[in-house]
XYZ file of C-alpha atoms in Angstrom:
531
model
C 0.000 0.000 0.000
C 1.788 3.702 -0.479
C -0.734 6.802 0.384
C -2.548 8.795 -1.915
C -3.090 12.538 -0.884
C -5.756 15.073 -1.162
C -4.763 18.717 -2.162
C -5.702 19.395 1.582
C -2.611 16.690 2.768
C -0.143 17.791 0.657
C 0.051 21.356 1.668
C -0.420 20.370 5.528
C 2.893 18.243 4.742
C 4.534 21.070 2.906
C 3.380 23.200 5.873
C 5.013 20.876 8.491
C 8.219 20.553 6.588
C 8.725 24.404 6.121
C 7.894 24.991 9.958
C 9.726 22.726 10.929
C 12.420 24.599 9.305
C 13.899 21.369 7.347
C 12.829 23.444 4.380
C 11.825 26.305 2.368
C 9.353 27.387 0.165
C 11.624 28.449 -2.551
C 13.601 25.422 -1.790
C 10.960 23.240 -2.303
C 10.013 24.733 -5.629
C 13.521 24.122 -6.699
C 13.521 20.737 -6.250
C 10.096 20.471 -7.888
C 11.323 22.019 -11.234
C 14.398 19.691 -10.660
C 12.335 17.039 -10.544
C 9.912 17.966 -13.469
C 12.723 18.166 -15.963
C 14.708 14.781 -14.271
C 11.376 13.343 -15.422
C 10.995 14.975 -19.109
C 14.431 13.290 -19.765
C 13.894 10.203 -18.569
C 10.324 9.671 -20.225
C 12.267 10.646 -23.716
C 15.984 10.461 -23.246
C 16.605 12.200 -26.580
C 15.535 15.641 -25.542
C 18.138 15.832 -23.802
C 20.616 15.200 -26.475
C 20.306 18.085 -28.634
C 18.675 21.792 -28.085
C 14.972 21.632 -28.694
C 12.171 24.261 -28.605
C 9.563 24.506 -25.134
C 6.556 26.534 -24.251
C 5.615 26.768 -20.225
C 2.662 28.227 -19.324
C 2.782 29.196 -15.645
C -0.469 30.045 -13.492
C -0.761 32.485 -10.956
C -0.049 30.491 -8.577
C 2.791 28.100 -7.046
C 1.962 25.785 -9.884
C 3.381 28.583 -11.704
C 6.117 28.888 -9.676
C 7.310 25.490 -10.518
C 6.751 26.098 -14.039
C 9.318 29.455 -14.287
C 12.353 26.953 -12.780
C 11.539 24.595 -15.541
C 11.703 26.892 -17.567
C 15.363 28.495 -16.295
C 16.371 24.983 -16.317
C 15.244 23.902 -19.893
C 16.898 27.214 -21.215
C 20.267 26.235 -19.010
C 20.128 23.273 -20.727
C 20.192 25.028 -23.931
C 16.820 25.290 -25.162
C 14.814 27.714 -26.396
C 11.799 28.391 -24.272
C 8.995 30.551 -24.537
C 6.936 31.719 -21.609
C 3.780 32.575 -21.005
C 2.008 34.050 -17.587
C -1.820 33.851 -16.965
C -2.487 36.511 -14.122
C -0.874 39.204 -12.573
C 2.730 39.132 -11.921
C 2.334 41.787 -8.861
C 0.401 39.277 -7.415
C 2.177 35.984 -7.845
C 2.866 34.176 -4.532
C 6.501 35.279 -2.722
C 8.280 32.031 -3.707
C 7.063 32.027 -7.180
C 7.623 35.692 -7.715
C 11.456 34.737 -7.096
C 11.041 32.644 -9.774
C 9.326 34.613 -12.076
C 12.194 37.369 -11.372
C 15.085 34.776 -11.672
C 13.378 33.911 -15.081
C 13.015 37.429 -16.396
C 17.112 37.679 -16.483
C 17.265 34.968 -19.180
C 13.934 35.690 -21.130
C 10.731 37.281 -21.664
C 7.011 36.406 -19.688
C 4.802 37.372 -21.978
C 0.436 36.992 -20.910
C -1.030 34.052 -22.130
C -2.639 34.440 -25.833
C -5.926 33.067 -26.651
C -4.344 30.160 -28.378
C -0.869 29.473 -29.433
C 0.640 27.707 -32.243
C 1.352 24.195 -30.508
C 3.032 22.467 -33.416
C 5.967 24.819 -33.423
C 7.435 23.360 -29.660
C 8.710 19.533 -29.652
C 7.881 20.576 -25.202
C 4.656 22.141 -23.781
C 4.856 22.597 -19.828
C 1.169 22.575 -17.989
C 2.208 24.953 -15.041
C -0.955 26.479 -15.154
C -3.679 24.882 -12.433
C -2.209 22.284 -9.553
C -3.635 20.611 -6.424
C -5.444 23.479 -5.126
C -7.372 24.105 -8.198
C -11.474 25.264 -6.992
C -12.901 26.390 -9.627
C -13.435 25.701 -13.423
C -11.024 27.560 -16.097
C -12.656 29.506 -18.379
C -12.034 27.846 -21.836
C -14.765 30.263 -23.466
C -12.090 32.755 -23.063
C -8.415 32.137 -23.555
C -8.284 27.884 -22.638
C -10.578 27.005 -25.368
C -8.305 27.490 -28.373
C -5.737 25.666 -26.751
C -7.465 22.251 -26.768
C -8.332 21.422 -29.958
C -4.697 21.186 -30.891
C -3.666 19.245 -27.877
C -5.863 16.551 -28.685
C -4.227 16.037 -31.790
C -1.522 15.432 -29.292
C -1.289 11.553 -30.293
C 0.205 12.368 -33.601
C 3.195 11.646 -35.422
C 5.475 15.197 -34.972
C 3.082 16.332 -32.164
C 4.846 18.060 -28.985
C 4.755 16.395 -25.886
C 2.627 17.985 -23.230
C 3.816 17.728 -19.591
C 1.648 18.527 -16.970
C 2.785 19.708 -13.379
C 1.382 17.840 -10.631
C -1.901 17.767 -11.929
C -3.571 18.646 -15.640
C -5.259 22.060 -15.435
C -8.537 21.858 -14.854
C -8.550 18.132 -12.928
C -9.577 18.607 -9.608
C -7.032 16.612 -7.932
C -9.161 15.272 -4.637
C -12.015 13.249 -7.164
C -10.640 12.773 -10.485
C -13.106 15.458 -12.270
C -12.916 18.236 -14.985
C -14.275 20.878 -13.112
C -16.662 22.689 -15.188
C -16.578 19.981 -18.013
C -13.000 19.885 -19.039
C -9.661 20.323 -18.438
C -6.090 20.396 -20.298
C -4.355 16.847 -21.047
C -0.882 15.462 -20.789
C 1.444 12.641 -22.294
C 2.901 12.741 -18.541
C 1.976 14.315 -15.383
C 5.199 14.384 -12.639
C 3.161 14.662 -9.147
C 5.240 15.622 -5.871
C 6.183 13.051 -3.170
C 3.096 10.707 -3.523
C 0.460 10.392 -5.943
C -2.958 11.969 -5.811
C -6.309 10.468 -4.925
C -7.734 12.365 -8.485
C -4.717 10.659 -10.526
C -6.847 7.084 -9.951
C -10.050 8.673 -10.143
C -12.900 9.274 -13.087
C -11.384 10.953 -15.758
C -8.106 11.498 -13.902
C -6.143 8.830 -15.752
C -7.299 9.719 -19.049
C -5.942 13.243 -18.736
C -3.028 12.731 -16.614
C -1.435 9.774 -19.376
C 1.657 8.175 -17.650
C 2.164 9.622 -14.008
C 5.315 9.635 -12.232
C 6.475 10.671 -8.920
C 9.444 13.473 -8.058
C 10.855 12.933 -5.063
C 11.506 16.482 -3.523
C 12.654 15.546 -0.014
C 9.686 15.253 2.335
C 9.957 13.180 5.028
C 7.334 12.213 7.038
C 3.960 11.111 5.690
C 0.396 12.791 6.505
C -0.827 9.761 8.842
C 1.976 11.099 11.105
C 1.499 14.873 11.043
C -1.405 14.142 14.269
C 0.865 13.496 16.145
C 3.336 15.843 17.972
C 5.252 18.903 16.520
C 2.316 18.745 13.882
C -0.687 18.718 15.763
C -1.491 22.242 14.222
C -2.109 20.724 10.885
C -4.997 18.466 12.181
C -7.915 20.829 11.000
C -6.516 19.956 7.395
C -7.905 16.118 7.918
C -4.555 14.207 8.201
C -5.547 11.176 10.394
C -5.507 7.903 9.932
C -9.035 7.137 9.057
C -8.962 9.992 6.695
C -6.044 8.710 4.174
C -6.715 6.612 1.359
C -4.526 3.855 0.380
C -3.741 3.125 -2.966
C -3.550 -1.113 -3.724
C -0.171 -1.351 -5.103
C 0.442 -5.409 -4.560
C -1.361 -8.261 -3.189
C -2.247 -8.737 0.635
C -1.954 -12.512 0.215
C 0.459 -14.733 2.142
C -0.737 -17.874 2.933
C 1.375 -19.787 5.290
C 2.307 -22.684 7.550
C 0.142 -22.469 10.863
C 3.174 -20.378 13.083
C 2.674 -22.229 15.700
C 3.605 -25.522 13.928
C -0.236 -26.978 14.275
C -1.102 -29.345 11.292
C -3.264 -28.433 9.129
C -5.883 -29.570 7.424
C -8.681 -28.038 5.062
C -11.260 -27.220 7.570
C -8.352 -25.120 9.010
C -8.476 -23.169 5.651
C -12.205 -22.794 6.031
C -15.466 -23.594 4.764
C -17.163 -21.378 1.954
C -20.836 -21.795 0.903
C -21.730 -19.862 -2.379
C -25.568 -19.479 -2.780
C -26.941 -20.639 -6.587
C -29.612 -20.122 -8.972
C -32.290 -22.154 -10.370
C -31.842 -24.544 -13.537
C -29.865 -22.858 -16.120
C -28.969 -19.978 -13.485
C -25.688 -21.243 -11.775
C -22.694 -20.367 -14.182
C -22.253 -17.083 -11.891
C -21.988 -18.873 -8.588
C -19.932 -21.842 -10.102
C -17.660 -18.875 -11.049
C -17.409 -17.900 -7.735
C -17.110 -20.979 -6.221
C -14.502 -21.633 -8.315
C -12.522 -18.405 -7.294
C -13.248 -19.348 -3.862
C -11.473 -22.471 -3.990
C -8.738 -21.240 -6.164
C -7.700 -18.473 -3.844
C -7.307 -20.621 -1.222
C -10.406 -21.822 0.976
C -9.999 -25.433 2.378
C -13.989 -26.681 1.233
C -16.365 -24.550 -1.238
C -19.857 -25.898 -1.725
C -22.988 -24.709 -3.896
C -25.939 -24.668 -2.325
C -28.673 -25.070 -5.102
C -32.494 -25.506 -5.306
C -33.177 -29.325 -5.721
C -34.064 -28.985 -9.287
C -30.429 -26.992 -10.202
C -28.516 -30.030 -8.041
C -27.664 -32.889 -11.187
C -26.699 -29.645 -13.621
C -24.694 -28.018 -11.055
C -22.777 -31.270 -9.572
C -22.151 -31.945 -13.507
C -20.127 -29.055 -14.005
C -17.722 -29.377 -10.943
C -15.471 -31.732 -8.839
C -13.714 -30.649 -6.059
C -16.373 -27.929 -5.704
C -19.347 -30.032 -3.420
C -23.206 -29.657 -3.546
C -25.755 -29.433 -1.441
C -29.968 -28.762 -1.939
C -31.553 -26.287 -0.351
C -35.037 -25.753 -1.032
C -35.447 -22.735 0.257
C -34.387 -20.440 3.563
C -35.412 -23.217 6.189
C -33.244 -25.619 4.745
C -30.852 -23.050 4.277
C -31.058 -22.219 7.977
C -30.578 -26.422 9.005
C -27.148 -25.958 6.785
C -25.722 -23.689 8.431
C -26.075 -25.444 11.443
C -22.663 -26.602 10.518
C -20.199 -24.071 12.572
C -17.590 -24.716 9.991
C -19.149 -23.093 6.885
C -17.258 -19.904 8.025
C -17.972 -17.658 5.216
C -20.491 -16.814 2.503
C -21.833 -15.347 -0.786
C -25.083 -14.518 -1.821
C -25.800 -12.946 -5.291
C -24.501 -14.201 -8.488
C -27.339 -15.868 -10.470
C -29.594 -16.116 -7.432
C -32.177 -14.170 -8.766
C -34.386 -11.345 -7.523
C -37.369 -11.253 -5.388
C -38.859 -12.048 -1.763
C -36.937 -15.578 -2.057
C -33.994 -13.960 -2.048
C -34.060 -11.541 0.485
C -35.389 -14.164 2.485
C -31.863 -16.167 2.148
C -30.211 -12.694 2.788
C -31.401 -12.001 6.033
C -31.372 -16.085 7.089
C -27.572 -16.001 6.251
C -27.029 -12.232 7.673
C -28.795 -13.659 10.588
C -25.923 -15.893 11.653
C -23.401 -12.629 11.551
C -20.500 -14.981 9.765
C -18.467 -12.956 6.949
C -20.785 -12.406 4.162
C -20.188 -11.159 0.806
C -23.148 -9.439 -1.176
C -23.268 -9.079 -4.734
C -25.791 -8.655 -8.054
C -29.161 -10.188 -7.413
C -28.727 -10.121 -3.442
C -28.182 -5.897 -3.576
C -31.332 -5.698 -6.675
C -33.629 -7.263 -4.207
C -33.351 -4.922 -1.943
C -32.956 -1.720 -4.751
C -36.687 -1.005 -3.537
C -36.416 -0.879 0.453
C -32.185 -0.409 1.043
C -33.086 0.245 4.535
C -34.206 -3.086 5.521
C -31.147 -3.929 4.174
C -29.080 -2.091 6.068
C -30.440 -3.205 9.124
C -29.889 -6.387 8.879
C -26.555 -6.214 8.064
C -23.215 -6.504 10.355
C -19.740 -5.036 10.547
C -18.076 -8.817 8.506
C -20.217 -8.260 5.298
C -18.500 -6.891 1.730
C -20.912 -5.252 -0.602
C -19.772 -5.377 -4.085
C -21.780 -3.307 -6.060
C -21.193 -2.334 -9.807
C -22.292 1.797 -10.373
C -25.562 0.690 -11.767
C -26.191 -1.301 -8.409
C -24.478 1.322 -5.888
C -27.606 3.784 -7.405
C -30.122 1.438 -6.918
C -28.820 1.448 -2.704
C -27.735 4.711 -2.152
C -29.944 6.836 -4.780
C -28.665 10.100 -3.466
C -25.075 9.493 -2.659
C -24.743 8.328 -6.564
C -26.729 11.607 -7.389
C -24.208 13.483 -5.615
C -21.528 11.998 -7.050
C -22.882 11.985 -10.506
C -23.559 15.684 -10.356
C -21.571 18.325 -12.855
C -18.525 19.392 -10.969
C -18.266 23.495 -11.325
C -15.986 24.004 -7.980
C -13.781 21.890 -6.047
C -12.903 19.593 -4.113
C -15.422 17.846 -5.789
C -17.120 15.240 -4.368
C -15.307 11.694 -5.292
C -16.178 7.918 -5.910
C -13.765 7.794 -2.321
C -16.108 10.086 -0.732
C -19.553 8.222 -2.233
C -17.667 4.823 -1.101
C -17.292 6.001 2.293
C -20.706 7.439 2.694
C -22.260 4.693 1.715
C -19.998 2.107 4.320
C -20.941 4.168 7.010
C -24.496 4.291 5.874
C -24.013 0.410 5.232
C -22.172 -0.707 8.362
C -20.180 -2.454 6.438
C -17.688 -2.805 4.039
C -18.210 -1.798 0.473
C -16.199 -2.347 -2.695
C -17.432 -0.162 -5.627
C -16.151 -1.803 -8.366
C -14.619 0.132 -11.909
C -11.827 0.718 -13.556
C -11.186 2.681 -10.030
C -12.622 0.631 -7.976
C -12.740 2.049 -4.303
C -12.892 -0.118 -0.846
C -14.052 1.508 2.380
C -15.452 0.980 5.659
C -17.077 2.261 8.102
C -14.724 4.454 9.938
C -13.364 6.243 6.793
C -10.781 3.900 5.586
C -10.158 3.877 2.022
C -8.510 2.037 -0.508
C -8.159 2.696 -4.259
C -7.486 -0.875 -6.717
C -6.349 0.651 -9.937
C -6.836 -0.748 -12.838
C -5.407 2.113 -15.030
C -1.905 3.057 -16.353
C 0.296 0.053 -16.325
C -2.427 -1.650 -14.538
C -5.198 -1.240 -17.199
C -6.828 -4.434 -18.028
C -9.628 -3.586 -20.290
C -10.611 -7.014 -20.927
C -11.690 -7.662 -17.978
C -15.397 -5.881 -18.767
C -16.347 -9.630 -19.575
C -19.754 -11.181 -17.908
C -18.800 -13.162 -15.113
C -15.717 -11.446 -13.608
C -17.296 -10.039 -11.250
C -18.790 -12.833 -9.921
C -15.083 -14.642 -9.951
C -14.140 -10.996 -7.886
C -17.288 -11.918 -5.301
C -15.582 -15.356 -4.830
C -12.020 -14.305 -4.330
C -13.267 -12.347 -1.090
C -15.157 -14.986 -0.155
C -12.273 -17.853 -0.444
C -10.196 -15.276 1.734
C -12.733 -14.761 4.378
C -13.015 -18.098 4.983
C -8.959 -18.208 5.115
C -9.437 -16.152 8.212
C -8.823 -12.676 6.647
C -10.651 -9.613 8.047
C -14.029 -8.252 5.764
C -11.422 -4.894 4.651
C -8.122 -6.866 3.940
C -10.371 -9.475 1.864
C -11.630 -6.917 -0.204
C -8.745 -5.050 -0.866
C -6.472 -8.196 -1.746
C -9.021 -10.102 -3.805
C -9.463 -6.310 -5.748
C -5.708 -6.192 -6.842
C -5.778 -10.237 -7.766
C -8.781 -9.797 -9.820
C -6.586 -7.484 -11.685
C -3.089 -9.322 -11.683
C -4.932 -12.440 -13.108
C -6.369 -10.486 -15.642
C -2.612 -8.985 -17.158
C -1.160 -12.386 -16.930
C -3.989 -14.063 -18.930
C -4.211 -11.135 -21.463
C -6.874 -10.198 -24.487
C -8.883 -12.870 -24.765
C -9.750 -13.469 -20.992
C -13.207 -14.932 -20.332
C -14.142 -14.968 -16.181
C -13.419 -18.949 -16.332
C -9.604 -18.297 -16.939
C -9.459 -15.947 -13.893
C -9.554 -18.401 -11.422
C -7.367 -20.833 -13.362
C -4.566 -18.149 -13.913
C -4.077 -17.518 -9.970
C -1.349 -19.809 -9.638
C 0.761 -18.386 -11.974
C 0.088 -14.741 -10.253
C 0.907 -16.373 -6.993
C 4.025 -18.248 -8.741
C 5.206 -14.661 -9.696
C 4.272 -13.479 -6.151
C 6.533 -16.344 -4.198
C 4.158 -17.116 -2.358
């Protein structure tokens, strides 16, 4: 796990740092336009061969800043560089107003035209619009002109853009354009951690490749409420209030430590839920994940007519009928069925949330998923109040709406002024609303629970498995968790593991992945993983 930060983190860190005295301001800014150009050369090691031509366009603010020492140290280098301001120079923070000077010995700041000419720069510098971006930039007037060209960026003989921290306009706490839009980069070099927005929405799409510049901070934000930094604490730093971002598996299975034998009731005991005839692939598939992942005994539990087709299709996987929540209730009876899932292909109605609360009943670690969040789309409450502090939602964004109609409203809503509200704030909303965990699943999928943790899985930059949109992988995902809880792990460490496996099967199995090979490709994820 490394953090991701909210505008509101990073400058609390930046705060501590410079009262602490370990640092400037202006120092800081060096090593951020130090670290902006380190990164231009090694994403294309041949600009910095020969003398080639940059534009920088620098904000008003310390965004800006940054953006005037790339520029000095571009035209150091021995390039010619053009720059333009946008705002007042009179009234450009003290740090970047150094900057801004320094700059004015080697060149000329001239105020940002209404468009410029971008195919005549191999370089374009975003220095515009960084973390603490709240409002929308105003493309009718000067920004417009500039993005039609920039989208053409993909071209042969196009300039690379390189955005600073952020892409102008991307509101870097949710991932949003405010207003609609915002500029886009090639690469995007963000300041001792990523972002939360980087992994968010639209985030990835207009940051391109993101990279981190190391510009000597120190301590993190979870320690800044603790002593000398207990000042900072109004700007949200604790624990509960970070969000993780998923960087490699969770999963270690081992030997008992105590040297016990085991045996595979000491791996536990998961019971997937199933559909009528010609309604069990999706719980097979997450059986199958289950029992792949690492749970000692998965069984189906099936109507009576469902029980020859579904103990025709699988082996080491057993069966059981259950006719209907009675017989449901006499199963689990058996202490050692330690974990389960309800959902995939179960269907939607009364009967089901009659198996819901039965199973929620017996407060074991639950996962909930598909048809066993749609029967309750009409009356969320009642399911909310059956449910315990061990279950896992795992709704899709379609689903999510259905349970929390107003915190996907919210979320879903045109974003004119930020912070805007993000999926990480709509995830944790709806755990605390939940009591429970929740996984909102996506391309960003988000974990959280119900004291504010959060976790981003994402499956974006080198991570992005597009493939993986296939029916049935979420039901594989549903089963994952569920094999883990019954290995003993807790509801939020299930989730969050089973989220970044999903993903790692997926890019070992490549294009052409269907949800079966998910569970089949986990050994050679765990083979890579030593485990």
């Amino acid at each position: 796990m490394t953090e991701l930060l909210t505008a509101a983190q990073m400058r609390a860190i930046e705060q501590a740092a410079i009262e602490s005295g370990a640092v400037t301001g202006l120092e800081l800014m060096e090593r951020a336009g130090r670290g902006v150009v380190e990164a231009i050369f090694e994403e294309w090691p041949e600009l910095a061969k020969t003398s080639h031509r940059a534009v920088v366009l620098c904000g008003p603010g310390n965004n800006g800043g940054d953006g005037f020492v790339v520029a000095r140290l571009l035209k150091e280098w021995g390039w010619e560089v053009e720059v333009f301001l946008y705002g007042d120079p009179d009234k450009l923070p003290l740090d970047a107003r150094v900057n801004y000077e320094r700059w004015g010995e080697m060149g000329v700041v001239a105020a940002l035209p209404n468009n410029i000419s971008s195919w005549s720069y191999d370089l374009i510098v975003d220095a515009l619009f960084g973390t603490g971006l709240r409002r929308g930039l105003s493309f009718e007037d000067r920004f417009g002109n500039l993005l039609p060209e920039w989208d053409l960026r993909s071209e042969d003989g196009c300039p690379r853009i390189v955005a600073i921290d952020v892409p102008s306009g991307l509101c870097s706490d949710s991932g949003k354009s405010l207003e609609g839009d915002c500029l886009w980069a090639d690469l995007t070099v963000s300041f001792h951690t990523h972002k939360v927005g980087h992994h968010l929405a639209t985030g990835p799409f207009c940051s391109g490749k993101v990279v981190r510049a190391d510009i000597g901070l120190k301590h993190k934000a979870t320690e800044l409420v603790l002593e000398p930094y207990m000042h900072v604490r109004p700007a949200q730093v604790a624990a509960e209030s970070m969000v993780k971002h998923i960087v490699r598996s969770g999963y270690y299975p081992k030997d008992d430590p105590f040297g016990r034998p085991t045996h595979k009731y000491t791996h536990g005991h998961a019971l997937i839920l199933s559909g009528g005839p010609g309604k069990g692939g999706a719980a097979r598939l997450a059986a199958r994940g289950a029992l792949r992942i690492g749970a000692g005994l998965v069984t189906v539990g099936c109507p009576p007519d469902a029980l020859t087709e579904t103990a025709a299709r699988l082996d080491a996987i057993m069966c059981r009928a259950m006719a209907d929540a009675d017989a449901l209730a006499r199963t689990l009876e058996d202490e050692r069925l330690n974990a389960l899932c309800l959902g995939p292909g179960l269907g939607v109605g009364e009967e089901t949330r009659g198996l819901v609360a039965s199973v929620l009943a017996t407060r074991r670690a639950t996962v909930l998923d598909a048809d066993a969040l749609t029967s309750f789309a009409d009356t969320p409450q009642a399911l909310f109040d059956l449910l315990h502090p061990r279950c896992v939602l795992t709704p899709h964004a379609g689903e999510f709406a259905r349970l929390f109609p107003d915190i996907a409203a919210k979320l879903s809503a045109p974003a004119d002024t930020g912070p805007a509200y993000s999926k990480v704030d709509a995830t944790r909303a709806a755990a605390a609303r939940a009591g429970c965990i929740v996984l909102y699943k996506g391309a960003d999928t988000v974990i959280a629970d119900t004291v504010g943790r959060a976790a981003i899985n994402s499956a974006q930059y080198d991570r992005a498995a597009p493939w993986l949109a296939t029916a049935g992988s979420g039901d594989v995902l549903a089963g994952f968790i569920t094999g883990l809880l019954a290995r003993g792990f807790d509801p939020m460490q299930a989730a969050e593991t089973a989220a970044w496996l999903h993903v790692a099967c997926a890019l070992e199995f490549g294009p052409g992945l269907i949800a079966e090979d998910l569970p089949e490709t986990l050994p050679a994820v765990f083979r890579k993983l030593r485990l």
